[in-house]
């Protein structure tokens, strides 16, 4: 399949991005660290033009007020990203599966994509009609990069 070519800067100028981060209430938490990192990234001189298109919010997509505040109903796509530093990746994936199912139930026509820690949890998303194209499993991706390094020396 052919890769898209061109600059796409006109299309990207129309995109607004909203980050809805959970667990950011306590200082030192993962959500707070991500929030601070994103804020620092947006303040960098080379990224200032993006600052007006990016909104950082704290909350949960499962909470009705946060669902509406994040403008989820008017979204083209929603991406659920796993906490890569979670102490229990299976629990993290289970919570993200619940988030995906909740969004798909409320917004069946919106594309939902998800990053999971473990490939074994992909089967839980089949009921939400997510395809392999919509789900990236981190452990599977790592193994694919390692195997590519075996086939193409110097790749990784």
mmCIF file with all atom_site columns, C-alpha atoms in Angstrom:
data_model
loop_
_atom_site.group_PDB
_atom_site.id
_atom_site.type_symbol
_atom_site.label_atom_id
_atom_site.label_alt_id
_atom_site.label_comp_id
_atom_site.label_asym_id
_atom_site.label_entity_id
_atom_site.label_seq_id
_atom_site.pdbx_PDB_ins_code
_atom_site.Cartn_x
_atom_site.Cartn_y
_atom_site.Cartn_z
_atom_site.occupancy
_atom_site.B_iso_or_equiv
_atom_site.pdbx_formal_charge
_atom_site.auth_seq_id
_atom_site.auth_comp_id
_atom_site.auth_asym_id
_atom_site.auth_atom_id
_atom_site.pdbx_PDB_model_num
ATOM 1   C CA . UNK A 1 1   ? 0.000   0.000   0.000  1.00 0.00 ? 1   UNK A CA 1
ATOM 2   C CA . UNK A 1 2   ? 1.314   3.422   -0.862 1.00 0.00 ? 2   UNK A CA 1
ATOM 3   C CA . UNK A 1 3   ? 2.395   5.794   1.867  1.00 0.00 ? 3   UNK A CA 1
ATOM 4   C CA . UNK A 1 4   ? 0.822   9.253   1.869  1.00 0.00 ? 4   UNK A CA 1
ATOM 5   C CA . UNK A 1 5   ? 3.079   11.897  0.500  1.00 0.00 ? 5   UNK A CA 1
ATOM 6   C CA . UNK A 1 6   ? 3.193   15.650  0.843  1.00 0.00 ? 6   UNK A CA 1
ATOM 7   C CA . UNK A 1 7   ? 3.330   18.094  3.668  1.00 0.00 ? 7   UNK A CA 1
ATOM 8   C CA . UNK A 1 8   ? -0.205  17.862  5.186  1.00 0.00 ? 8   UNK A CA 1
ATOM 9   C CA . UNK A 1 9   ? 0.371   21.162  7.008  1.00 0.00 ? 9   UNK A CA 1
ATOM 10  C CA . UNK A 1 10  ? -2.976  22.508  5.763  1.00 0.00 ? 10  UNK A CA 1
ATOM 11  C CA . UNK A 1 11  ? -4.892  19.537  7.177  1.00 0.00 ? 11  UNK A CA 1
ATOM 12  C CA . UNK A 1 12  ? -2.986  19.580  10.462 1.00 0.00 ? 12  UNK A CA 1
ATOM 13  C CA . UNK A 1 13  ? -3.809  23.262  10.953 1.00 0.00 ? 13  UNK A CA 1
ATOM 14  C CA . UNK A 1 14  ? -7.445  22.213  11.451 1.00 0.00 ? 14  UNK A CA 1
ATOM 15  C CA . UNK A 1 15  ? -6.713  19.678  14.202 1.00 0.00 ? 15  UNK A CA 1
ATOM 16  C CA . UNK A 1 16  ? -7.254  20.436  17.865 1.00 0.00 ? 16  UNK A CA 1
ATOM 17  C CA . UNK A 1 17  ? -5.799  18.012  20.394 1.00 0.00 ? 17  UNK A CA 1
ATOM 18  C CA . UNK A 1 18  ? -7.165  17.536  23.883 1.00 0.00 ? 18  UNK A CA 1
ATOM 19  C CA . UNK A 1 19  ? -5.237  15.522  26.469 1.00 0.00 ? 19  UNK A CA 1
ATOM 20  C CA . UNK A 1 20  ? -7.466  14.257  29.272 1.00 0.00 ? 20  UNK A CA 1
ATOM 21  C CA . UNK A 1 21  ? -5.105  13.007  31.961 1.00 0.00 ? 21  UNK A CA 1
ATOM 22  C CA . UNK A 1 22  ? -6.249  11.014  34.956 1.00 0.00 ? 22  UNK A CA 1
ATOM 23  C CA . UNK A 1 23  ? -4.417  10.711  38.244 1.00 0.00 ? 23  UNK A CA 1
ATOM 24  C CA . UNK A 1 24  ? -2.845  14.134  38.031 1.00 0.00 ? 24  UNK A CA 1
ATOM 25  C CA . UNK A 1 25  ? -4.229  15.565  41.244 1.00 0.00 ? 25  UNK A CA 1
ATOM 26  C CA . UNK A 1 26  ? -1.341  14.564  43.518 1.00 0.00 ? 26  UNK A CA 1
ATOM 27  C CA . UNK A 1 27  ? 2.102   16.095  43.186 1.00 0.00 ? 27  UNK A CA 1
ATOM 28  C CA . UNK A 1 28  ? 4.571   13.448  42.030 1.00 0.00 ? 28  UNK A CA 1
ATOM 29  C CA . UNK A 1 29  ? 1.912   11.276  40.362 1.00 0.00 ? 29  UNK A CA 1
ATOM 30  C CA . UNK A 1 30  ? 2.299   9.929   36.828 1.00 0.00 ? 30  UNK A CA 1
ATOM 31  C CA . UNK A 1 31  ? -0.524  12.150  35.510 1.00 0.00 ? 31  UNK A CA 1
ATOM 32  C CA . UNK A 1 32  ? 1.064   15.248  37.037 1.00 0.00 ? 32  UNK A CA 1
ATOM 33  C CA . UNK A 1 33  ? 4.454   14.340  35.546 1.00 0.00 ? 33  UNK A CA 1
ATOM 34  C CA . UNK A 1 34  ? 2.915   13.933  32.086 1.00 0.00 ? 34  UNK A CA 1
ATOM 35  C CA . UNK A 1 35  ? 1.029   17.218  32.483 1.00 0.00 ? 35  UNK A CA 1
ATOM 36  C CA . UNK A 1 36  ? 4.213   19.069  33.459 1.00 0.00 ? 36  UNK A CA 1
ATOM 37  C CA . UNK A 1 37  ? 6.159   17.484  30.575 1.00 0.00 ? 37  UNK A CA 1
ATOM 38  C CA . UNK A 1 38  ? 3.503   18.473  28.049 1.00 0.00 ? 38  UNK A CA 1
ATOM 39  C CA . UNK A 1 39  ? 3.360   22.009  29.420 1.00 0.00 ? 39  UNK A CA 1
ATOM 40  C CA . UNK A 1 40  ? 7.148   22.320  29.159 1.00 0.00 ? 40  UNK A CA 1
ATOM 41  C CA . UNK A 1 41  ? 7.085   20.940  25.617 1.00 0.00 ? 41  UNK A CA 1
ATOM 42  C CA . UNK A 1 42  ? 4.397   23.437  24.577 1.00 0.00 ? 42  UNK A CA 1
ATOM 43  C CA . UNK A 1 43  ? 6.350   26.327  26.104 1.00 0.00 ? 43  UNK A CA 1
ATOM 44  C CA . UNK A 1 44  ? 9.420   25.532  24.004 1.00 0.00 ? 44  UNK A CA 1
ATOM 45  C CA . UNK A 1 45  ? 9.989   28.159  21.333 1.00 0.00 ? 45  UNK A CA 1
ATOM 46  C CA . UNK A 1 46  ? 9.674   25.702  18.437 1.00 0.00 ? 46  UNK A CA 1
ATOM 47  C CA . UNK A 1 47  ? 6.280   24.440  19.699 1.00 0.00 ? 47  UNK A CA 1
ATOM 48  C CA . UNK A 1 48  ? 4.559   27.685  20.680 1.00 0.00 ? 48  UNK A CA 1
ATOM 49  C CA . UNK A 1 49  ? 2.500   27.674  17.480 1.00 0.00 ? 49  UNK A CA 1
ATOM 50  C CA . UNK A 1 50  ? 0.858   24.461  18.713 1.00 0.00 ? 50  UNK A CA 1
ATOM 51  C CA . UNK A 1 51  ? -0.075  25.794  22.141 1.00 0.00 ? 51  UNK A CA 1
ATOM 52  C CA . UNK A 1 52  ? -3.330  27.340  20.943 1.00 0.00 ? 52  UNK A CA 1
ATOM 53  C CA . UNK A 1 53  ? -4.395  24.015  19.380 1.00 0.00 ? 53  UNK A CA 1
ATOM 54  C CA . UNK A 1 54  ? -3.561  21.810  22.397 1.00 0.00 ? 54  UNK A CA 1
ATOM 55  C CA . UNK A 1 55  ? -5.638  21.672  25.578 1.00 0.00 ? 55  UNK A CA 1
ATOM 56  C CA . UNK A 1 56  ? -4.503  19.858  28.709 1.00 0.00 ? 56  UNK A CA 1
ATOM 57  C CA . UNK A 1 57  ? -7.237  18.688  31.066 1.00 0.00 ? 57  UNK A CA 1
ATOM 58  C CA . UNK A 1 58  ? -7.365  16.520  34.162 1.00 0.00 ? 58  UNK A CA 1
ATOM 59  C CA . UNK A 1 59  ? -10.158 14.040  34.628 1.00 0.00 ? 59  UNK A CA 1
ATOM 60  C CA . UNK A 1 60  ? -11.570 10.737  33.440 1.00 0.00 ? 60  UNK A CA 1
ATOM 61  C CA . UNK A 1 61  ? -13.421 9.928   30.239 1.00 0.00 ? 61  UNK A CA 1
ATOM 62  C CA . UNK A 1 62  ? -15.688 7.760   32.428 1.00 0.00 ? 62  UNK A CA 1
ATOM 63  C CA . UNK A 1 63  ? -16.988 10.818  34.310 1.00 0.00 ? 63  UNK A CA 1
ATOM 64  C CA . UNK A 1 64  ? -19.892 12.453  32.428 1.00 0.00 ? 64  UNK A CA 1
ATOM 65  C CA . UNK A 1 65  ? -18.716 16.003  33.189 1.00 0.00 ? 65  UNK A CA 1
ATOM 66  C CA . UNK A 1 66  ? -15.179 15.243  31.943 1.00 0.00 ? 66  UNK A CA 1
ATOM 67  C CA . UNK A 1 67  ? -16.588 13.433  28.910 1.00 0.00 ? 67  UNK A CA 1
ATOM 68  C CA . UNK A 1 68  ? -18.437 16.597  27.835 1.00 0.00 ? 68  UNK A CA 1
ATOM 69  C CA . UNK A 1 69  ? -15.684 18.988  28.938 1.00 0.00 ? 69  UNK A CA 1
ATOM 70  C CA . UNK A 1 70  ? -13.176 17.163  26.739 1.00 0.00 ? 70  UNK A CA 1
ATOM 71  C CA . UNK A 1 71  ? -15.460 17.631  23.704 1.00 0.00 ? 71  UNK A CA 1
ATOM 72  C CA . UNK A 1 72  ? -15.474 13.859  23.113 1.00 0.00 ? 72  UNK A CA 1
ATOM 73  C CA . UNK A 1 73  ? -18.812 13.900  21.218 1.00 0.00 ? 73  UNK A CA 1
ATOM 74  C CA . UNK A 1 74  ? -17.369 16.205  18.559 1.00 0.00 ? 74  UNK A CA 1
ATOM 75  C CA . UNK A 1 75  ? -14.117 14.239  18.216 1.00 0.00 ? 75  UNK A CA 1
ATOM 76  C CA . UNK A 1 76  ? -12.961 12.609  15.022 1.00 0.00 ? 76  UNK A CA 1
ATOM 77  C CA . UNK A 1 77  ? -10.896 10.087  16.960 1.00 0.00 ? 77  UNK A CA 1
ATOM 78  C CA . UNK A 1 78  ? -10.087 9.246   20.565 1.00 0.00 ? 78  UNK A CA 1
ATOM 79  C CA . UNK A 1 79  ? -6.826  7.615   21.608 1.00 0.00 ? 79  UNK A CA 1
ATOM 80  C CA . UNK A 1 80  ? -6.600  5.777   24.936 1.00 0.00 ? 80  UNK A CA 1
ATOM 81  C CA . UNK A 1 81  ? -2.955  5.504   26.016 1.00 0.00 ? 81  UNK A CA 1
ATOM 82  C CA . UNK A 1 82  ? -1.737  3.142   28.711 1.00 0.00 ? 82  UNK A CA 1
ATOM 83  C CA . UNK A 1 83  ? 0.456   4.244   31.588 1.00 0.00 ? 83  UNK A CA 1
ATOM 84  C CA . UNK A 1 84  ? 3.745   2.688   30.506 1.00 0.00 ? 84  UNK A CA 1
ATOM 85  C CA . UNK A 1 85  ? 5.090   2.849   34.068 1.00 0.00 ? 85  UNK A CA 1
ATOM 86  C CA . UNK A 1 86  ? 2.181   1.114   35.749 1.00 0.00 ? 86  UNK A CA 1
ATOM 87  C CA . UNK A 1 87  ? 3.081   -1.348  38.489 1.00 0.00 ? 87  UNK A CA 1
ATOM 88  C CA . UNK A 1 88  ? 0.501   -3.798  37.150 1.00 0.00 ? 88  UNK A CA 1
ATOM 89  C CA . UNK A 1 89  ? 0.197   -3.663  33.347 1.00 0.00 ? 89  UNK A CA 1
ATOM 90  C CA . UNK A 1 90  ? -2.763  -6.078  33.341 1.00 0.00 ? 90  UNK A CA 1
ATOM 91  C CA . UNK A 1 91  ? -4.774  -3.822  35.658 1.00 0.00 ? 91  UNK A CA 1
ATOM 92  C CA . UNK A 1 92  ? -3.834  -0.795  33.549 1.00 0.00 ? 92  UNK A CA 1
ATOM 93  C CA . UNK A 1 93  ? -4.965  -2.588  30.382 1.00 0.00 ? 93  UNK A CA 1
ATOM 94  C CA . UNK A 1 94  ? -8.226  -3.673  32.042 1.00 0.00 ? 94  UNK A CA 1
ATOM 95  C CA . UNK A 1 95  ? -8.969  -0.082  33.025 1.00 0.00 ? 95  UNK A CA 1
ATOM 96  C CA . UNK A 1 96  ? -8.245  1.086   29.492 1.00 0.00 ? 96  UNK A CA 1
ATOM 97  C CA . UNK A 1 97  ? -10.511 -1.598  28.046 1.00 0.00 ? 97  UNK A CA 1
ATOM 98  C CA . UNK A 1 98  ? -13.306 -0.229  30.262 1.00 0.00 ? 98  UNK A CA 1
ATOM 99  C CA . UNK A 1 99  ? -12.561 3.273   28.946 1.00 0.00 ? 99  UNK A CA 1
ATOM 100 C CA . UNK A 1 100 ? -12.684 2.051   25.343 1.00 0.00 ? 100 UNK A CA 1
ATOM 101 C CA . UNK A 1 101 ? -15.947 0.181   25.895 1.00 0.00 ? 101 UNK A CA 1
ATOM 102 C CA . UNK A 1 102 ? -17.484 3.230   27.575 1.00 0.00 ? 102 UNK A CA 1
ATOM 103 C CA . UNK A 1 103 ? -16.495 5.542   24.725 1.00 0.00 ? 103 UNK A CA 1
ATOM 104 C CA . UNK A 1 104 ? -17.665 3.093   22.039 1.00 0.00 ? 104 UNK A CA 1
ATOM 105 C CA . UNK A 1 105 ? -21.001 2.685   23.819 1.00 0.00 ? 105 UNK A CA 1
ATOM 106 C CA . UNK A 1 106 ? -21.571 6.453   23.951 1.00 0.00 ? 106 UNK A CA 1
ATOM 107 C CA . UNK A 1 107 ? -19.980 7.289   20.580 1.00 0.00 ? 107 UNK A CA 1
ATOM 108 C CA . UNK A 1 108 ? -20.262 4.279   18.254 1.00 0.00 ? 108 UNK A CA 1
ATOM 109 C CA . UNK A 1 109 ? -19.270 6.270   15.140 1.00 0.00 ? 109 UNK A CA 1
ATOM 110 C CA . UNK A 1 110 ? -16.071 7.797   16.575 1.00 0.00 ? 110 UNK A CA 1
ATOM 111 C CA . UNK A 1 111 ? -12.820 5.985   15.842 1.00 0.00 ? 111 UNK A CA 1
ATOM 112 C CA . UNK A 1 112 ? -11.196 4.797   19.062 1.00 0.00 ? 112 UNK A CA 1
ATOM 113 C CA . UNK A 1 113 ? -7.560  3.705   19.159 1.00 0.00 ? 113 UNK A CA 1
ATOM 114 C CA . UNK A 1 114 ? -5.790  2.162   22.108 1.00 0.00 ? 114 UNK A CA 1
ATOM 115 C CA . UNK A 1 115 ? -2.279  1.447   23.357 1.00 0.00 ? 115 UNK A CA 1
ATOM 116 C CA . UNK A 1 116 ? -2.122  -1.655  25.543 1.00 0.00 ? 116 UNK A CA 1
ATOM 117 C CA . UNK A 1 117 ? 0.798   -2.948  27.564 1.00 0.00 ? 117 UNK A CA 1
ATOM 118 C CA . UNK A 1 118 ? 0.091   -6.633  26.904 1.00 0.00 ? 118 UNK A CA 1
ATOM 119 C CA . UNK A 1 119 ? -1.030  -8.268  23.640 1.00 0.00 ? 119 UNK A CA 1
ATOM 120 C CA . UNK A 1 120 ? -3.000  -10.877 25.595 1.00 0.00 ? 120 UNK A CA 1
ATOM 121 C CA . UNK A 1 121 ? -5.515  -8.155  26.508 1.00 0.00 ? 121 UNK A CA 1
ATOM 122 C CA . UNK A 1 122 ? -6.369  -7.375  22.877 1.00 0.00 ? 122 UNK A CA 1
ATOM 123 C CA . UNK A 1 123 ? -9.063  -10.053 22.895 1.00 0.00 ? 123 UNK A CA 1
ATOM 124 C CA . UNK A 1 124 ? -11.001 -7.930  25.400 1.00 0.00 ? 124 UNK A CA 1
ATOM 125 C CA . UNK A 1 125 ? -11.318 -5.171  22.789 1.00 0.00 ? 125 UNK A CA 1
ATOM 126 C CA . UNK A 1 126 ? -12.813 -7.355  20.068 1.00 0.00 ? 126 UNK A CA 1
ATOM 127 C CA . UNK A 1 127 ? -16.264 -6.806  21.576 1.00 0.00 ? 127 UNK A CA 1
ATOM 128 C CA . UNK A 1 128 ? -15.820 -3.059  20.956 1.00 0.00 ? 128 UNK A CA 1
ATOM 129 C CA . UNK A 1 129 ? -15.203 -3.721  17.232 1.00 0.00 ? 129 UNK A CA 1
ATOM 130 C CA . UNK A 1 130 ? -11.632 -2.440  17.379 1.00 0.00 ? 130 UNK A CA 1
ATOM 131 C CA . UNK A 1 131 ? -9.424  -3.917  14.694 1.00 0.00 ? 131 UNK A CA 1
ATOM 132 C CA . UNK A 1 132 ? -5.700  -4.660  14.915 1.00 0.00 ? 132 UNK A CA 1
ATOM 133 C CA . UNK A 1 133 ? -5.267  -1.396  13.038 1.00 0.00 ? 133 UNK A CA 1
ATOM 134 C CA . UNK A 1 134 ? -6.737  0.467   16.020 1.00 0.00 ? 134 UNK A CA 1
ATOM 135 C CA . UNK A 1 135 ? -4.738  -1.260  18.761 1.00 0.00 ? 135 UNK A CA 1
ATOM 136 C CA . UNK A 1 136 ? -1.002  -1.200  19.450 1.00 0.00 ? 136 UNK A CA 1
ATOM 137 C CA . UNK A 1 137 ? 0.305   -3.670  22.005 1.00 0.00 ? 137 UNK A CA 1
ATOM 138 C CA . UNK A 1 138 ? 3.571   -2.493  23.514 1.00 0.00 ? 138 UNK A CA 1
ATOM 139 C CA . UNK A 1 139 ? 5.055   -5.916  24.303 1.00 0.00 ? 139 UNK A CA 1
ATOM 140 C CA . UNK A 1 140 ? 4.275   -7.136  20.797 1.00 0.00 ? 140 UNK A CA 1
ATOM 141 C CA . UNK A 1 141 ? 5.818   -4.002  19.273 1.00 0.00 ? 141 UNK A CA 1
ATOM 142 C CA . UNK A 1 142 ? 9.020   -4.495  21.291 1.00 0.00 ? 142 UNK A CA 1
ATOM 143 C CA . UNK A 1 143 ? 9.309   -8.085  20.065 1.00 0.00 ? 143 UNK A CA 1
ATOM 144 C CA . UNK A 1 144 ? 8.773   -6.973  16.458 1.00 0.00 ? 144 UNK A CA 1
ATOM 145 C CA . UNK A 1 145 ? 11.598  -4.429  16.761 1.00 0.00 ? 145 UNK A CA 1
ATOM 146 C CA . UNK A 1 146 ? 13.890  -7.085  18.255 1.00 0.00 ? 146 UNK A CA 1
ATOM 147 C CA . UNK A 1 147 ? 13.038  -9.556  15.479 1.00 0.00 ? 147 UNK A CA 1
ATOM 148 C CA . UNK A 1 148 ? 13.620  -6.875  12.824 1.00 0.00 ? 148 UNK A CA 1
ATOM 149 C CA . UNK A 1 149 ? 17.057  -6.355  14.368 1.00 0.00 ? 149 UNK A CA 1
ATOM 150 C CA . UNK A 1 150 ? 17.786  -10.055 13.803 1.00 0.00 ? 150 UNK A CA 1
ATOM 151 C CA . UNK A 1 151 ? 16.730  -9.915  10.158 1.00 0.00 ? 151 UNK A CA 1
ATOM 152 C CA . UNK A 1 152 ? 18.324  -6.534  9.400  1.00 0.00 ? 152 UNK A CA 1
ATOM 153 C CA . UNK A 1 153 ? 21.582  -6.168  11.345 1.00 0.00 ? 153 UNK A CA 1
ATOM 154 C CA . UNK A 1 154 ? 21.976  -2.686  12.776 1.00 0.00 ? 154 UNK A CA 1
ATOM 155 C CA . UNK A 1 155 ? 18.229  -1.906  12.660 1.00 0.00 ? 155 UNK A CA 1
ATOM 156 C CA . UNK A 1 156 ? 17.729  -1.592  16.399 1.00 0.00 ? 156 UNK A CA 1
#
